[in-house]
Coordinates of C-alpha atoms in Angstrom, one line a residue:
M1 CA 68.8 123.4 140.9
N2 CA 65.9 125.8 140.9
Q3 CA 64.0 127.0 137.8
P4 CA 65.5 130.5 137.5
N5 CA 69.0 129.0 137.6
K6 CA 68.0 126.6 134.9
Q7 CA 66.7 129.4 132.7
N8 CA 69.9 131.4 133.3
E9 CA 72.0 128.4 132.2
W10 CA 70.1 128.1 128.9
A11 CA 70.5 131.9 128.5
L12 CA 74.2 131.8 129.1
L13 CA 74.6 128.8 126.7
G14 CA 72.6 130.6 124.1
I15 CA 74.7 133.7 124.3
A16 CA 77.9 131.7 124.1
A17 CA 76.5 129.8 121.1
I18 CA 75.7 133.0 119.3
I19 CA 79.2 134.4 119.9
C20 CA 80.9 131.2 118.9
T21 CA 78.8 130.9 115.8
I22 CA 79.9 134.3 114.7
I23 CA 83.5 133.3 115.3
F24 CA 83.0 130.1 113.3
I25 CA 81.5 132.0 110.4
F26 CA 84.3 134.6 110.3
M27 CA 87.2 132.2 110.9
E28 CA 86.0 129.2 108.8
I29 CA 83.1 130.0 106.5
V30 CA 84.0 133.5 105.2
P31 CA 87.7 132.5 104.4
A32 CA 86.4 129.5 102.5
I33 CA 84.0 131.6 100.5
I34 CA 86.7 134.1 99.7
T35 CA 89.0 131.4 98.6
I36 CA 86.4 129.9 96.3
N37 CA 85.5 133.3 94.8
K38 CA 89.2 134.1 94.2
H39 CA 89.7 130.7 92.5
E40 CA 90.2 130.8 88.8
Y41 CA 87.5 128.2 88.2
G42 CA 85.2 129.1 91.2
G43 CA 86.4 126.0 93.1
K44 CA 84.1 123.8 91.0
A45 CA 85.8 120.6 89.9
I46 CA 85.0 118.8 86.7
P47 CA 82.9 115.6 86.9
K48 CA 84.9 112.4 87.4
T49 CA 83.4 111.0 84.3
V50 CA 84.9 113.8 82.3
A51 CA 88.3 113.1 83.8
E52 CA 88.0 109.4 82.9
E53 CA 87.0 110.2 79.3
R54 CA 89.9 112.6 78.9
A55 CA 92.4 110.2 80.4
G56 CA 91.2 107.2 78.5
A57 CA 91.3 109.1 75.2
F58 CA 94.8 110.4 75.9
A59 CA 96.2 107.0 76.9
A60 CA 94.8 105.4 73.8
E61 CA 96.2 108.2 71.5
Q62 CA 99.6 108.3 73.2
T63 CA 100.2 104.5 73.0
G64 CA 98.0 103.3 70.1
L65 CA 96.6 100.7 72.5
T66 CA 93.0 100.1 73.5
V67 CA 91.9 101.2 76.9
V68 CA 89.4 98.7 78.5
K69 CA 89.1 100.0 82.0
T70 CA 89.5 103.3 83.9
H71 CA 89.1 104.3 87.5
V72 CA 89.4 107.8 88.9
V73 CA 90.5 109.0 92.3
H74 CA 91.5 112.3 93.8
Q75 CA 95.2 112.6 94.2
S76 CA 97.2 115.2 96.1
D77 CA 100.9 116.1 96.7
K78 CA 100.9 115.9 100.6
L79 CA 104.4 117.1 100.9
L80 CA 104.0 120.1 98.7
T81 CA 100.6 121.2 100.1
G82 CA 102.1 121.1 103.6
Y83 CA 105.2 123.0 102.6
L84 CA 103.2 125.7 100.9
A85 CA 101.0 126.0 103.9
K86 CA 103.9 126.2 106.3
E87 CA 105.6 128.9 104.2
K88 CA 102.3 130.7 103.5
Q89 CA 102.8 130.3 99.8
T90 CA 99.7 128.5 98.8
E91 CA 98.0 131.4 97.1
N92 CA 101.3 132.4 95.3
Y93 CA 101.7 128.9 94.0
E94 CA 98.1 128.7 92.7
N95 CA 98.5 132.0 90.9
K96 CA 101.9 131.1 89.2
Y97 CA 101.8 127.4 88.7
D98 CA 98.5 125.7 89.5
S99 CA 97.1 125.8 85.9
Q100 CA 100.1 123.7 84.7
F101 CA 101.4 121.9 87.8
P102 CA 98.4 121.5 90.2
V103 CA 99.0 120.0 93.6
D104 CA 95.5 118.3 93.4
T105 CA 94.6 116.2 90.4
F106 CA 92.3 113.4 89.3
Q107 CA 94.4 110.3 89.0
V108 CA 92.9 108.0 86.4
N109 CA 94.1 104.4 86.6
V110 CA 93.9 102.8 83.1
N111 CA 94.2 99.2 81.9
F112 CA 95.0 98.3 78.3
A113 CA 93.5 95.4 76.4
E114 CA 95.1 92.0 76.0
G115 CA 97.2 92.5 79.1
K116 CA 99.5 95.0 77.3
G117 CA 100.0 97.1 80.3
H118 CA 98.4 99.7 82.5
G119 CA 99.1 103.3 83.5
F120 CA 98.2 106.4 85.5
V121 CA 97.0 109.6 83.9
Y122 CA 96.7 112.9 85.8
V123 CA 93.9 115.3 84.9
H124 CA 93.6 118.9 86.1
M125 CA 90.6 118.9 88.4
F126 CA 89.3 122.2 87.0
N127 CA 90.5 122.8 83.4
E128 CA 90.5 119.2 82.2
R129 CA 94.2 119.5 81.1
I130 CA 96.3 116.4 81.1
V131 CA 99.1 117.4 83.5
G132 CA 101.1 114.1 83.9
W133 CA 101.2 110.4 83.1
N134 CA 103.0 107.2 83.7
L135 CA 102.1 104.5 81.1
I136 CA 103.6 101.2 81.9
V137 CA 103.2 99.2 78.7
N138 CA 104.8 96.4 76.8
G139 CA 107.4 98.1 74.6
T140 CA 111.1 98.4 73.7
A141 CA 113.5 100.5 75.7
V142 CA 115.2 103.3 73.8
S143 CA 118.6 105.0 74.1
E144 CA 119.3 107.8 76.5
Q145 CA 119.9 110.2 73.6
E146 CA 116.4 109.4 72.2
T147 CA 114.8 110.1 75.6
R148 CA 116.7 113.4 75.9
E149 CA 115.7 114.5 72.4
L150 CA 112.0 113.6 72.8
T151 CA 111.9 115.2 76.2
N152 CA 113.5 118.4 74.9
D153 CA 111.0 118.6 72.0
F154 CA 108.1 118.0 74.4
L155 CA 109.1 120.5 77.1
Y156 CA 110.9 123.3 75.2
E157 CA 110.3 123.2 71.5
S158 CA 106.6 123.0 72.1
G159 CA 106.7 126.0 74.4
R160 CA 105.4 124.1 77.4
L161 CA 108.3 125.4 79.5
Q162 CA 110.3 128.6 79.1
G163 CA 114.1 128.3 79.1
H164 CA 116.5 125.5 78.1
A165 CA 117.0 121.9 79.2
A166 CA 119.0 121.6 82.4
G167 CA 122.4 120.2 82.0
N168 CA 122.3 118.2 85.2
A169 CA 119.7 115.7 84.1
T170 CA 120.2 112.2 85.4
V171 CA 119.1 108.8 84.1
G172 CA 117.5 106.2 86.4
R173 CA 117.8 102.4 86.4
Y174 CA 114.7 102.1 84.2
G175 CA 115.8 104.7 81.6
E176 CA 113.8 107.6 83.1
L177 CA 115.3 111.0 82.8
T178 CA 115.1 113.3 85.8
Q179 CA 116.0 117.0 85.6
R180 CA 115.5 120.1 87.7
I181 CA 114.0 123.1 85.8
A182 CA 115.7 126.5 86.5
G183 CA 113.4 129.4 87.1
Y184 CA 110.5 127.4 88.5
E185 CA 110.5 127.6 92.2
V186 CA 108.5 128.6 95.3
E187 CA 110.8 129.4 98.3
E188 CA 113.2 126.4 98.3
A189 CA 110.9 124.0 96.4
Q190 CA 112.0 123.6 92.8
L191 CA 110.4 122.0 89.8
S192 CA 111.7 118.6 88.9
I193 CA 110.4 116.6 85.9
V194 CA 110.7 112.9 85.2
T195 CA 110.3 111.6 81.6
K196 CA 110.7 108.3 79.9
A197 CA 110.5 107.3 76.3
T198 CA 109.4 103.9 75.0
S199 CA 109.1 102.3 71.5
I200 CA 105.6 100.8 71.1
D201 CA 105.2 98.8 67.8
G202 CA 108.0 100.9 66.3
K203 CA 106.5 104.2 67.4
L204 CA 108.6 106.4 69.8
V205 CA 106.3 107.8 72.5
L206 CA 106.8 109.7 75.8
S207 CA 105.4 107.0 78.2
Q208 CA 106.1 109.0 81.3
Y209 CA 105.9 112.7 82.2
K210 CA 105.8 113.5 85.9
P211 CA 106.4 117.1 87.0
T212 CA 106.8 117.7 90.7
F213 CA 107.9 120.6 92.9
D214 CA 110.5 119.0 95.2
V215 CA 110.4 120.4 98.7
P216 CA 113.7 120.8 100.7
D217 CA 115.2 117.6 102.2
A218 CA 115.0 119.2 105.7
Y219 CA 111.2 119.5 105.3
K220 CA 110.9 115.9 104.0
N221 CA 112.9 114.6 107.0
Y222 CA 110.9 116.7 109.4
V223 CA 107.6 115.3 108.1
K224 CA 109.0 111.8 108.1
D225 CA 110.0 112.1 111.7
Q226 CA 106.7 113.6 112.7
D227 CA 104.7 110.9 110.8
K228 CA 106.8 108.3 112.6
L229 CA 106.1 109.8 116.0
A230 CA 102.4 110.0 115.1
G231 CA 102.5 106.4 114.1
W232 CA 103.9 105.4 117.5
L233 CA 101.5 107.6 119.4
T234 CA 98.5 106.1 117.5
G235 CA 99.7 102.5 117.7
V236 CA 100.6 102.4 121.4
G237 CA 98.6 105.3 122.9
Y238 CA 95.4 104.8 121.0
G239 CA 95.4 101.4 119.3
F240 CA 96.8 99.3 122.2
M241 CA 94.9 101.2 124.9
T242 CA 91.6 101.0 123.0
F243 CA 92.1 97.3 122.7
V244 CA 92.7 97.2 126.5
L245 CA 89.5 99.2 127.0
G246 CA 87.6 96.7 124.8
V247 CA 88.8 93.8 126.8
L248 CA 87.9 95.6 130.1
A249 CA 84.5 96.4 128.7
I250 CA 83.8 92.7 128.2
I251 CA 85.0 91.9 131.7
Y252 CA 83.0 94.7 133.4
A253 CA 79.9 93.9 131.4
I254 CA 80.0 90.5 133.0
L255 CA 81.0 91.7 136.5
Y256 CA 78.2 94.4 136.6
R257 CA 75.5 92.5 134.8
K258 CA 73.2 92.7 137.8
H259 CA 73.1 96.5 137.3
T260 CA 72.3 96.4 133.5
S261 CA 71.0 94.2 130.8
F262 CA 72.7 92.6 127.8
T263 CA 69.8 93.8 125.6
Y264 CA 71.0 97.3 126.4
G265 CA 72.5 99.3 123.5
I266 CA 71.7 96.7 120.7
L267 CA 69.8 99.2 118.6
L268 CA 72.6 101.8 118.8
T269 CA 75.2 99.2 118.0
V270 CA 73.3 98.2 114.9
V271 CA 73.1 101.8 113.8
F272 CA 76.9 102.1 114.4
F273 CA 77.7 98.9 112.5
I274 CA 75.7 100.0 109.4
A275 CA 77.2 103.5 109.5
Y276 CA 80.7 102.2 110.0
V277 CA 80.4 99.8 107.0
I278 CA 79.0 102.5 104.8
M279 CA 81.8 104.9 105.9
N280 CA 84.7 102.5 105.2
L281 CA 83.4 101.1 101.9
G282 CA 82.7 104.7 100.8
V283 CA 86.2 105.8 101.3
A284 CA 87.8 102.9 99.5
D285 CA 89.0 105.3 96.7
G286 CA 90.8 107.3 99.4
M287 CA 92.7 104.1 100.3
I288 CA 93.5 103.5 96.6
A289 CA 94.7 107.1 96.2
S290 CA 96.9 106.9 99.3
Q291 CA 98.8 103.9 97.7
G292 CA 99.9 106.1 94.8
E293 CA 100.7 104.3 91.5
V294 CA 99.7 100.8 92.4
L295 CA 98.0 98.4 90.0
Q296 CA 94.5 97.6 91.4
D297 CA 92.7 94.4 90.8
D298 CA 89.4 92.7 91.8
F299 CA 91.2 90.5 94.4
L300 CA 92.4 93.6 96.3
S301 CA 88.9 95.0 96.3
I302 CA 87.6 91.7 97.8
I303 CA 90.2 91.8 100.4
L304 CA 89.4 95.4 101.3
T305 CA 85.7 94.5 101.5
V306 CA 86.2 91.5 103.8
T307 CA 88.7 93.4 106.0
T308 CA 86.2 96.2 106.3
I309 CA 83.4 93.9 107.4
V310 CA 85.6 92.0 109.9
L311 CA 86.8 95.3 111.4
S312 CA 83.3 96.6 111.6
V313 CA 82.2 93.5 113.5
V314 CA 85.1 94.0 116.0
M315 CA 84.3 97.7 116.4
A316 CA 80.6 97.0 116.8
A317 CA 81.4 94.5 119.5
S318 CA 83.6 97.1 121.3
V319 CA 80.7 99.6 121.2
Y320 CA 78.2 97.1 122.4
F321 CA 80.2 95.9 125.4
S322 CA 81.1 99.5 126.2
L323 CA 77.5 100.4 126.4
V324 CA 76.5 97.5 128.5
A325 CA 79.5 97.8 130.9
G326 CA 79.2 101.6 131.0
D327 CA 75.6 101.3 132.0
G328 CA 76.4 98.9 134.7
L329 CA 79.3 100.9 136.1
W330 CA 77.3 104.2 136.2
K331 CA 74.2 102.6 137.8
S332 CA 76.4 100.9 140.4
Q333 CA 77.7 104.4 141.3
G334 CA 74.1 105.7 141.7
R335 CA 74.0 107.6 138.4
S336 CA 71.7 107.1 135.4
V337 CA 73.5 108.9 132.5
W338 CA 71.5 107.1 129.8
P339 CA 67.9 106.5 130.9
R340 CA 65.7 103.8 129.4
M341 CA 63.1 104.6 126.7
K342 CA 60.3 103.5 129.1
E343 CA 61.4 105.7 132.0
P344 CA 59.1 108.6 132.9
G345 CA 60.1 111.9 131.3
Y346 CA 62.2 110.1 128.6
G347 CA 60.7 112.0 125.7
D348 CA 61.2 115.5 127.3
Y349 CA 64.7 114.5 128.4
V350 CA 65.7 113.6 124.8
W351 CA 64.1 116.7 123.4
R352 CA 65.9 119.0 125.8
S353 CA 69.2 117.1 125.4
M354 CA 68.9 117.7 121.6
G355 CA 68.4 121.4 122.3
L356 CA 71.4 121.6 124.5
S357 CA 73.4 119.7 122.0
Y358 CA 73.0 122.3 119.3
L359 CA 74.1 125.0 121.7
F360 CA 77.2 123.0 122.7
A361 CA 78.0 122.1 119.1
L362 CA 77.9 125.7 118.0
I363 CA 80.1 126.7 121.0
M364 CA 82.7 124.0 120.0
L365 CA 82.6 124.9 116.4
G366 CA 83.6 128.4 117.4
L367 CA 86.3 127.3 119.9
Q368 CA 88.0 124.9 117.5
P369 CA 89.4 127.5 115.0
V370 CA 90.4 129.6 118.0
I371 CA 92.4 126.7 119.4
F372 CA 94.1 126.2 116.0
F373 CA 94.9 129.9 115.8
V374 CA 96.5 129.8 119.3
L375 CA 98.4 126.6 118.4
G376 CA 99.6 128.3 115.2
K377 CA 101.0 131.2 117.2
L378 CA 102.6 129.0 119.9
I379 CA 104.0 126.0 117.9
G380 CA 103.6 127.1 114.3
T381 CA 100.8 124.7 113.3
W382 CA 100.1 124.0 109.6
G383 CA 98.2 121.3 107.7
A384 CA 98.6 119.2 104.6
S385 CA 96.2 117.4 102.3
D386 CA 94.7 114.0 103.1
V387 CA 93.3 112.0 100.2
T388 CA 91.9 109.3 102.5
M389 CA 89.3 111.7 103.7
S390 CA 88.8 113.8 100.6
P391 CA 85.2 114.4 99.6
Y392 CA 86.2 113.6 96.0
N393 CA 87.2 110.1 97.1
M394 CA 83.8 109.3 98.6
K395 CA 81.9 106.9 96.3
Y396 CA 78.6 108.5 97.3
L397 CA 79.5 112.0 98.7
W398 CA 75.9 112.5 99.9
L399 CA 76.5 109.6 102.4
M400 CA 79.6 111.2 103.9
P401 CA 77.7 112.5 107.0
V402 CA 77.3 108.9 108.2
L403 CA 80.9 109.4 109.3
A404 CA 79.6 111.8 111.9
W405 CA 77.2 109.2 113.4
A406 CA 79.8 106.3 113.3
A407 CA 82.4 108.5 115.1
A408 CA 80.0 110.0 117.6
I409 CA 78.4 106.7 118.7
S410 CA 81.6 104.7 119.0
E411 CA 83.7 107.5 120.6
E412 CA 81.1 108.6 123.1
A413 CA 80.3 104.9 124.0
V414 CA 83.9 103.8 124.4
Y415 CA 85.8 106.8 125.8
R416 CA 83.0 108.7 127.6
F417 CA 80.3 106.3 128.6
F418 CA 82.5 103.4 129.5
G419 CA 85.9 105.0 129.9
I420 CA 84.9 107.7 132.3
G421 CA 82.7 105.3 134.2
L422 CA 85.5 102.8 134.6
F423 CA 88.2 105.3 135.7
R424 CA 85.7 107.0 138.0
R425 CA 85.1 103.7 139.7
W426 CA 88.9 103.2 140.0
F427 CA 90.1 106.7 141.1
R428 CA 86.9 108.2 142.7
N429 CA 87.7 111.4 140.9
T430 CA 85.8 112.7 137.9
F431 CA 88.5 114.8 136.4
A432 CA 91.1 112.0 136.6
A433 CA 88.4 109.7 135.1
A434 CA 87.9 112.1 132.2
I435 CA 91.5 113.0 131.3
I436 CA 92.7 109.4 130.8
P437 CA 90.2 108.3 128.1
T438 CA 90.3 111.8 126.6
I439 CA 94.1 111.5 126.0
I440 CA 93.6 108.0 124.5
W441 CA 90.8 109.3 122.3
A442 CA 92.9 112.3 121.2
L443 CA 95.9 110.1 120.4
G444 CA 93.7 108.4 117.8
H445 CA 93.7 111.6 115.7
V446 CA 97.4 112.5 115.6
M447 CA 97.8 110.7 112.2
Y448 CA 95.8 113.5 110.6
P449 CA 98.2 115.6 108.5
F450 CA 98.7 118.5 110.9
Y451 CA 102.2 119.5 112.0
P452 CA 103.7 119.3 114.5
S453 CA 102.0 115.9 114.9
T454 CA 101.1 116.8 118.5
T455 CA 98.8 119.6 117.2
R456 CA 95.6 117.5 117.2
L457 CA 96.6 115.9 120.5
F458 CA 96.6 119.4 122.2
E459 CA 93.4 120.5 120.3
L460 CA 91.4 117.3 121.1
I461 CA 92.4 117.2 124.7
V462 CA 90.6 120.5 125.1
I463 CA 87.7 119.4 122.9
G464 CA 87.6 116.0 124.6
L465 CA 87.4 117.5 128.1
I466 CA 84.4 119.6 126.9
F467 CA 82.7 116.5 125.6
S468 CA 83.5 114.9 129.0
F469 CA 81.9 117.8 130.8
I470 CA 78.8 117.6 128.7
F471 CA 78.6 113.9 129.3
V472 CA 79.0 114.0 133.1
R473 CA 76.8 117.1 133.5
F474 CA 74.0 116.4 131.0
G475 CA 74.3 112.7 130.1
F476 CA 75.1 110.4 127.2
I477 CA 72.5 111.5 124.8
T478 CA 73.5 115.1 125.0
A479 CA 77.1 114.3 124.5
M480 CA 76.4 112.0 121.6
F481 CA 74.1 114.5 119.9
T482 CA 76.6 117.2 120.4
H483 CA 79.3 115.1 118.8
V484 CA 77.0 114.2 115.9
I485 CA 76.1 117.8 115.2
F486 CA 79.7 119.0 115.6
N487 CA 80.9 116.5 113.0
S488 CA 77.9 116.9 110.7
V489 CA 78.4 120.6 110.4
A490 CA 82.1 120.1 109.7
V491 CA 81.4 117.4 107.1
G492 CA 78.3 119.1 105.7
S493 CA 80.1 122.4 105.1
S494 CA 82.6 120.7 102.8
M495 CA 79.8 119.0 101.0
I496 CA 78.0 122.3 100.5
F497 CA 81.1 123.9 99.1
A498 CA 81.6 120.9 96.8
G499 CA 78.2 121.6 95.3
G500 CA 75.4 119.5 93.9
T501 CA 71.8 119.5 94.9
I502 CA 71.8 116.0 96.5
N503 CA 75.0 116.8 98.5
I504 CA 73.6 120.0 99.8
V505 CA 70.2 118.5 100.7
S506 CA 72.0 115.5 102.4
A507 CA 74.3 117.8 104.4
L508 CA 71.3 119.9 105.7
F509 CA 69.3 116.7 106.4
F510 CA 72.0 115.2 108.6
I511 CA 72.6 118.4 110.4
I512 CA 68.9 118.6 111.5
L513 CA 68.5 114.8 111.9
P514 CA 68.9 115.0 115.7
V515 CA 65.8 117.2 115.8
I516 CA 63.8 114.7 113.8
I517 CA 64.9 111.8 116.0
A518 CA 64.2 113.7 119.2
F519 CA 60.8 114.8 118.0
I520 CA 59.9 111.2 117.1
L521 CA 61.0 109.9 120.5
K522 CA 59.1 112.7 122.3
V523 CA 55.9 111.9 120.4
W524 CA 56.4 108.2 121.0
S525 CA 57.0 108.8 124.7
N526 CA 53.8 110.9 125.0
R527 CA 51.7 108.2 123.3
K528 CA 53.2 105.6 125.7
R529 CA 52.4 107.9 128.6
T530 CA 55.9 107.7 129.8
N531 CA 56.3 111.5 129.5
P532 CA 54.3 113.2 132.2
P533 CA 54.1 117.0 132.0
T534 CA 57.2 118.6 133.4
R535 CA 59.0 122.0 133.4
S536 CA 62.3 120.6 134.5
T537 CA 65.1 121.8 132.1
I538 CA 67.7 119.3 133.3
H539 CA 67.3 115.6 133.9
P540 CA 67.5 114.5 137.5
L541 CA 71.0 113.3 136.8
E542 CA 72.2 116.9 136.9
Q543 CA 70.5 117.6 140.2
Q544 CA 72.5 115.1 142.1

């Protein structure tokens, strides 16, 4: 490739990046800003400590018991958020009902002294209001009539709800009263309230108050079926096939050891391991929230920590052998898609790879919302909430961008560096070699709450093929940096909108971190004299 063509390539990528950046801003950033500005509370959630204080004081006052421990997580009604999104009723619901019946809350898990029980108190994330609770305490059951009278006083006599008690209220096996409330609905979703009364030391208290907008059974069944399909696709198409790739990576690392070295990729594997541990321990609250109203104890936390570390070791081993085997496979095919640090021109190569990565990342950030828009028109795509990945469930939100690095290193190592190298050796065709690991990788994302569940499969096949093109055309470092930047911007934007100086600084730092790394490696390479002056824009890999 001659120099003018190289310059034209950079120019074309630059123009595409500018266009796609504009698309990203207008399709993602601007709508988010408008939503925040229209929000009654400016989209700024109360501190978690405030939620804990409010919930602890309420639980103590409601029961007369002493609260000894509280723990707060972000909770969300996945079914309702999805239904509202599908019916395009999210804004309508927020205007009419969110102040009293929010879909997103801070769930505060409380424990009472002397083993007298535990409970769950739900605090409005923006106005501090207690919007629901379920206090499971040692008390005496009361009659159905007493429950009805106390419920009626609480809901209607106090003016909390307009209207009259529904006549079709039913009593559950534990004495809880369930009733649908007329006049409170959005499309076919109708307000249902569960209450329960308990006598604690002779005092009659409302120990449970859980308002929920019940979505239609047809929607529930659809989501259930789609989640089941996603589970099968993830388990078989992603989990099993990734395991197979891991085994093959070990085998091919041994078979092609003369083309590589077992010291290769150790540093990157260590970086991945640290990032993966931080990521998984950081989202522990998301796992707690996903379980709903389940009593948490120290033993469960220990099990979660041990499981995380064991899984991290297994994942790190997969990354390591994928790097070793991938290097051997590509070099056996006469390609060097990830040059050694001591090779001539390494510093310039990394620096240019970084520059290309920002251009490609911007292009992909603009393409992604377009893909979703097209899918929305073709198959009616919509999304629901996911507490496991909520920024509010990150223990240290400012560390959330390590997710970008963990994902980029592992996915580019396993599915691009090793996966494409392996299938290219088998099929002698680059496209066939790219499409197979891309589909496996895409299947690993179908459990995300987008419906139909194949939405992300279609989206990520497109995105994955672009990553594959970048990898084959420009090498592993360019593909990995592109993936890192792409994820960092997505994660970082949510952190910036969440607010807080440390979150904003961290988001910006991780977005520009590839520049810092590339600069350090360029300087190091120059000092080691492994970086002779060159005007080549593209590594020799691309000239083959």
